[in-house]
Amino acid sequence: AADLRILLLGAGGFVGTHLRAALVARFGGDAQIIATTLGPQDAGLTALDMRDAEAMRAAIRQHRPTHVV
């Protein structure tokens, strides 16, 4: 799982917050979790508007996720 990179969209919302916690609990340091949110950034969250196609392409190029949720 060392190469596991998860791009988590909406990580600042209700479902995303709980999914992020579950992913951290499951994978710990064995996965890179790139947690994104549309709204104001909290610690550990990256601003990303998934409606912006160019921003999505840039995020995928930069992080090269193995999974997008």
PDB file of C-alpha atoms in Angstrom:
ATOM      1  CA  ALA A   1       0.000   0.000   0.000  1.00  0.00           C
ATOM      2  CA  ALA A   2       3.070   2.258  -0.057  1.00  0.00           C
ATOM      3  CA  ASP A   3       2.098   3.608  -3.477  1.00  0.00           C
ATOM      4  CA  LEU A   4      -1.520   4.245  -2.486  1.00  0.00           C
ATOM      5  CA  ARG A   5      -2.463   7.871  -3.176  1.00  0.00           C
ATOM      6  CA  ILE A   6      -6.094   8.828  -2.552  1.00  0.00           C
ATOM      7  CA  LEU A   7      -7.517  12.112  -3.837  1.00  0.00           C
ATOM      8  CA  LEU A   8     -10.444  12.727  -1.498  1.00  0.00           C
ATOM      9  CA  LEU A   9     -12.904  15.319  -2.808  1.00  0.00           C
ATOM     10  CA  GLY A  10     -15.178  17.121  -0.356  1.00  0.00           C
ATOM     11  CA  ALA A  11     -13.099  16.192   2.664  1.00  0.00           C
ATOM     12  CA  GLY A  12     -14.388  19.215   4.589  1.00  0.00           C
ATOM     13  CA  GLY A  13     -18.022  18.080   4.485  1.00  0.00           C
ATOM     14  CA  PHE A  14     -19.894  15.683   6.751  1.00  0.00           C
ATOM     15  CA  VAL A  15     -19.292  12.501   4.739  1.00  0.00           C
ATOM     16  CA  GLY A  16     -15.785  13.527   3.675  1.00  0.00           C
ATOM     17  CA  THR A  17     -14.717  14.233   7.254  1.00  0.00           C
ATOM     18  CA  HIS A  18     -15.784  10.773   8.367  1.00  0.00           C
ATOM     19  CA  LEU A  19     -14.355   9.062   5.285  1.00  0.00           C
ATOM     20  CA  ARG A  20     -11.026  10.821   5.814  1.00  0.00           C
ATOM     21  CA  ALA A  21     -10.915   9.612   9.428  1.00  0.00           C
ATOM     22  CA  ALA A  22     -11.758   6.064   8.313  1.00  0.00           C
ATOM     23  CA  LEU A  23      -9.047   6.107   5.627  1.00  0.00           C
ATOM     24  CA  VAL A  24      -6.448   7.361   8.120  1.00  0.00           C
ATOM     25  CA  ALA A  25      -7.531   4.688  10.617  1.00  0.00           C
ATOM     26  CA  ARG A  26      -7.357   1.974   7.946  1.00  0.00           C
ATOM     27  CA  PHE A  27      -4.144   2.938   6.158  1.00  0.00           C
ATOM     28  CA  GLY A  28      -2.292   5.245   8.559  1.00  0.00           C
ATOM     29  CA  GLY A  29       1.025   6.239   7.045  1.00  0.00           C
ATOM     30  CA  ASP A  30       0.774   3.561   4.354  1.00  0.00           C
ATOM     31  CA  ALA A  31      -1.300   5.837   2.109  1.00  0.00           C
ATOM     32  CA  GLN A  32      -1.011   9.420   1.003  1.00  0.00           C
ATOM     33  CA  ILE A  33      -4.430  11.027   1.431  1.00  0.00           C
ATOM     34  CA  ILE A  34      -4.846  14.277  -0.471  1.00  0.00           C
ATOM     35  CA  ALA A  35      -7.895  15.777   1.227  1.00  0.00           C
ATOM     36  CA  THR A  36      -9.585  18.578  -0.705  1.00  0.00           C
ATOM     37  CA  THR A  37     -12.471  20.920  -0.037  1.00  0.00           C
ATOM     38  CA  LEU A  38     -14.283  23.674  -1.877  1.00  0.00           C
ATOM     39  CA  GLY A  39     -14.796  25.878   1.172  1.00  0.00           C
ATOM     40  CA  PRO A  40     -12.352  27.430   3.597  1.00  0.00           C
ATOM     41  CA  GLN A  41      -9.285  25.342   4.247  1.00  0.00           C
ATOM     42  CA  ASP A  42      -8.798  23.634   7.581  1.00  0.00           C
ATOM     43  CA  ALA A  43      -5.499  22.117   8.638  1.00  0.00           C
ATOM     44  CA  GLY A  44      -4.527  19.407   6.200  1.00  0.00           C
ATOM     45  CA  LEU A  45      -7.111  20.350   3.549  1.00  0.00           C
ATOM     46  CA  THR A  46      -6.323  21.628   0.070  1.00  0.00           C
ATOM     47  CA  ALA A  47      -8.678  23.950  -1.811  1.00  0.00           C
ATOM     48  CA  LEU A  48     -10.023  22.335  -4.991  1.00  0.00           C
ATOM     49  CA  ASP A  49     -13.215  23.007  -6.925  1.00  0.00           C
ATOM     50  CA  MET A  50     -14.124  19.775  -8.697  1.00  0.00           C
ATOM     51  CA  ARG A  51     -16.348  21.772 -11.079  1.00  0.00           C
ATOM     52  CA  ASP A  52     -13.186  23.398 -12.456  1.00  0.00           C
ATOM     53  CA  ALA A  53     -11.945  20.931 -15.072  1.00  0.00           C
ATOM     54  CA  GLU A  54      -8.507  22.539 -15.404  1.00  0.00           C
ATOM     55  CA  ALA A  55      -8.006  22.566 -11.624  1.00  0.00           C
ATOM     56  CA  MET A  56      -8.965  18.871 -11.507  1.00  0.00           C
ATOM     57  CA  ARG A  57      -6.528  18.024 -14.306  1.00  0.00           C
ATOM     58  CA  ALA A  58      -3.778  19.962 -12.515  1.00  0.00           C
ATOM     59  CA  ALA A  59      -4.466  18.182  -9.204  1.00  0.00           C
ATOM     60  CA  ILE A  60      -4.393  14.777 -10.901  1.00  0.00           C
ATOM     61  CA  ARG A  61      -1.161  15.624 -12.727  1.00  0.00           C
ATOM     62  CA  GLN A  62       0.429  16.905  -9.511  1.00  0.00           C
ATOM     63  CA  HIS A  63      -0.639  14.143  -7.121  1.00  0.00           C
ATOM     64  CA  ARG A  64      -1.048  11.207  -9.557  1.00  0.00           C
ATOM     65  CA  PRO A  65      -3.685   9.530  -7.373  1.00  0.00           C
ATOM     66  CA  THR A  66      -4.314   5.810  -7.565  1.00  0.00           C
ATOM     67  CA  HIS A  67      -7.868   6.407  -6.329  1.00  0.00           C
ATOM     68  CA  VAL A  68     -10.291   9.347  -6.511  1.00  0.00           C
ATOM     69  CA  VAL A  69     -13.202   9.471  -4.070  1.00  0.00           C
TER      70      VAL A  69
END
